[in-house]
Amino acid sequence: MGRSLDEILDLCLDEMKRGASVEQCLSLYPEHAATLEPLLRVGKDISELPRVEPRKEAINVALLDLGAAIASETRKRSRYGKLFLGSVLVHPSLVRAVGFALVLIVLIWGLGSLSARSVPGDLLYPLKLTRERVRYVLTRSPEGRAELHMVFAELRLGELAEIGEERGTLDESLLRTLLVESMLALDEANAADEQWFRIFAAKLNGFIASVASDANV
């Protein structure tokens, strides 16, 4: 079975770390060259920096270009809600179970709000990633999933910048995740209609360009 795009990207980044050029990596996977090239060049530019000091202004510009990714929430019909409520009221044990579940949900999402500003190494960072995965699973359309991957890539960029400013080091794992999220965004967008895909691809290219430009400052 063939390798997935994110596995190929990971292999290419490993090869580049050992001295391979972007062109050499692309020659190994010519069928994915168009997708891999901009991501590998960004990875090369950032990895060659002695410090990671992305400009906050550039990140803000990228945020404006990306826009807000809003996951549409589905609403159940009122009659289903009434039937469910009626069955719960009939069974006290269900009332307790539902009550416990609601308390648990509130607690988890409350902690999730606190985790929003966490970075790798922080206690709440795994919870932040879990919330992102939940958002992704609940989003069904390829357009919505593509937008979420792009939002996740931007979040990783912000974390990369913060870690660079605080520790003066490059988190290579975080960089790879950023590039993988960007590639997955394009992969999801391929399932959307042509007009939407072109608009999104231009936006994604702008994001990648802003990362590359920021790395060279």
Coordinates of C-alpha atoms in Angstrom, one line a residue, residues 53-207:
E53 CA 11.6 34.9 15.8
P54 CA 8.5 35.2 13.7
R55 CA 7.1 38.8 13.5
K56 CA 3.8 39.1 15.3
E57 CA 2.6 41.5 12.6
A58 CA 3.1 38.8 9.9
I59 CA 1.2 36.3 12.0
N60 CA -1.7 38.8 12.3
V61 CA -1.7 39.3 8.5
A62 CA -1.9 35.6 8.0
L63 CA -4.8 35.5 10.5
L64 CA -6.7 38.1 8.5
D65 CA -6.1 36.3 5.3
L66 CA -7.3 33.0 6.7
G67 CA -10.5 34.4 8.2
A68 CA -12.5 32.7 10.8
A69 CA -13.2 29.0 10.4
I70 CA -16.7 28.4 11.7
A71 CA -18.0 24.9 12.0
S72 CA -21.7 24.8 11.3
E73 CA -23.7 23.2 14.1
T74 CA -26.5 20.9 13.2
R75 CA -29.8 21.4 15.0
K76 CA -32.1 18.5 15.9
R77 CA -35.8 18.8 15.2
S78 CA -37.8 19.8 18.1
R79 CA -39.9 16.6 18.1
Y80 CA -36.8 14.5 18.6
G81 CA -35.9 16.7 21.5
K82 CA -39.3 16.3 23.1
L83 CA -39.1 12.5 22.7
F84 CA -35.7 12.4 24.3
L85 CA -36.7 14.6 27.2
G86 CA -39.8 12.5 27.8
S87 CA -37.8 9.3 28.0
V88 CA -35.3 10.9 30.4
L89 CA -38.0 12.1 32.8
V90 CA -39.5 8.6 32.9
H91 CA -36.2 7.0 34.1
P92 CA -34.5 8.7 37.1
S93 CA -31.3 6.8 36.5
L94 CA -31.1 8.5 33.1
V95 CA -31.6 11.8 34.7
R96 CA -28.5 11.2 36.9
A97 CA -26.5 9.8 34.0
V98 CA -27.4 12.8 31.8
G99 CA -26.6 15.2 34.7
F100 CA -23.2 13.7 35.3
A101 CA -22.5 13.8 31.6
L102 CA -23.4 17.5 31.4
V103 CA -21.2 18.3 34.4
L104 CA -18.3 16.4 32.8
I105 CA -18.8 18.2 29.5
V106 CA -18.8 21.6 31.2
L107 CA -15.7 20.7 33.1
I108 CA -13.8 19.5 30.1
W109 CA -14.8 22.4 27.9
G110 CA -14.0 24.8 30.7
L111 CA -10.5 23.4 31.0
G112 CA -10.4 23.5 27.2
S113 CA -10.8 27.2 27.3
L114 CA -7.9 27.5 29.7
S115 CA -5.8 25.3 27.4
A116 CA -6.3 27.5 24.4
R117 CA -3.1 29.5 25.0
S118 CA -1.0 26.4 26.0
V119 CA 2.0 25.3 24.0
P120 CA 3.8 22.0 23.7
G121 CA 5.2 21.0 27.1
D122 CA 2.3 22.6 29.0
L123 CA 0.1 20.5 31.2
L124 CA -3.1 21.4 29.3
Y125 CA -1.7 21.2 25.8
P126 CA -2.9 17.6 25.2
L127 CA -6.4 18.8 26.0
K128 CA -6.1 21.6 23.5
L129 CA -5.3 19.1 20.8
T130 CA -8.2 16.9 21.9
R131 CA -10.6 19.8 21.5
E132 CA -9.2 20.4 18.0
R133 CA -9.8 16.7 17.0
V134 CA -13.3 16.9 18.3
R135 CA -14.1 19.9 16.2
Y136 CA -12.7 18.1 13.2
V137 CA -14.7 15.0 13.8
L138 CA -17.9 17.0 14.2
T139 CA -17.2 18.8 10.9
R140 CA -18.5 16.8 8.0
S141 CA -18.1 18.9 4.9
P142 CA -14.7 18.9 3.0
E143 CA -14.8 22.7 3.0
G144 CA -15.2 22.9 6.7
R145 CA -12.5 20.3 7.3
A146 CA -10.1 22.1 5.0
E147 CA -10.7 25.4 6.8
L148 CA -10.1 23.6 10.2
H149 CA -6.8 22.2 9.0
M150 CA -5.7 25.7 8.0
V151 CA -6.8 27.0 11.4
F152 CA -4.8 24.3 13.1
A153 CA -1.7 25.1 10.9
E154 CA -2.0 28.8 12.0
L155 CA -2.3 27.7 15.7
R156 CA 0.9 25.7 15.3
L157 CA 2.6 28.7 13.7
G158 CA 1.7 30.8 16.8
E159 CA 3.0 28.1 19.1
L160 CA 6.2 27.9 17.1
A161 CA 6.7 31.6 17.4
E162 CA 6.0 31.6 21.1
I163 CA 8.4 28.8 21.8
G164 CA 11.0 30.4 19.7
E165 CA 10.7 33.7 21.6
E166 CA 10.7 32.1 25.0
R167 CA 13.3 29.3 24.5
G168 CA 15.3 30.4 21.4
T169 CA 14.9 27.0 19.9
L170 CA 13.1 25.5 16.9
D171 CA 10.5 22.8 17.7
E172 CA 11.0 20.5 14.7
S173 CA 8.0 18.4 15.6
L174 CA 5.8 21.4 15.7
L175 CA 7.1 22.6 12.4
R176 CA 6.3 19.2 10.8
T177 CA 2.8 19.3 12.3
L178 CA 2.3 22.8 10.8
L179 CA 3.3 21.6 7.3
V180 CA 1.2 18.4 7.6
E181 CA -1.8 20.4 8.6
S182 CA -1.3 22.7 5.5
M183 CA -1.0 19.7 3.3
L184 CA -4.1 18.0 4.7
A185 CA -6.0 21.3 4.2
L186 CA -5.2 21.1 0.5
D187 CA -6.1 17.4 0.4
E188 CA -9.5 18.1 1.9
A189 CA -10.1 21.0 -0.4
N190 CA -9.7 18.8 -3.4
A191 CA -13.1 17.3 -2.6
A192 CA -14.8 20.7 -2.8
D193 CA -16.2 22.3 -5.9
E194 CA -13.8 24.0 -8.3
Q195 CA -14.7 27.6 -7.5
W196 CA -14.4 27.2 -3.8
F197 CA -11.1 25.2 -4.2
R198 CA -9.5 28.0 -6.2
I199 CA -10.4 30.6 -3.6
F200 CA -9.2 28.4 -0.7
A201 CA -6.0 27.3 -2.5
A202 CA -5.1 31.0 -3.0
K203 CA -5.7 31.6 0.7
L204 CA -3.6 28.6 1.6
N205 CA -0.8 29.8 -0.7
G206 CA -0.9 33.2 1.0
F207 CA -0.5 31.5 4.4

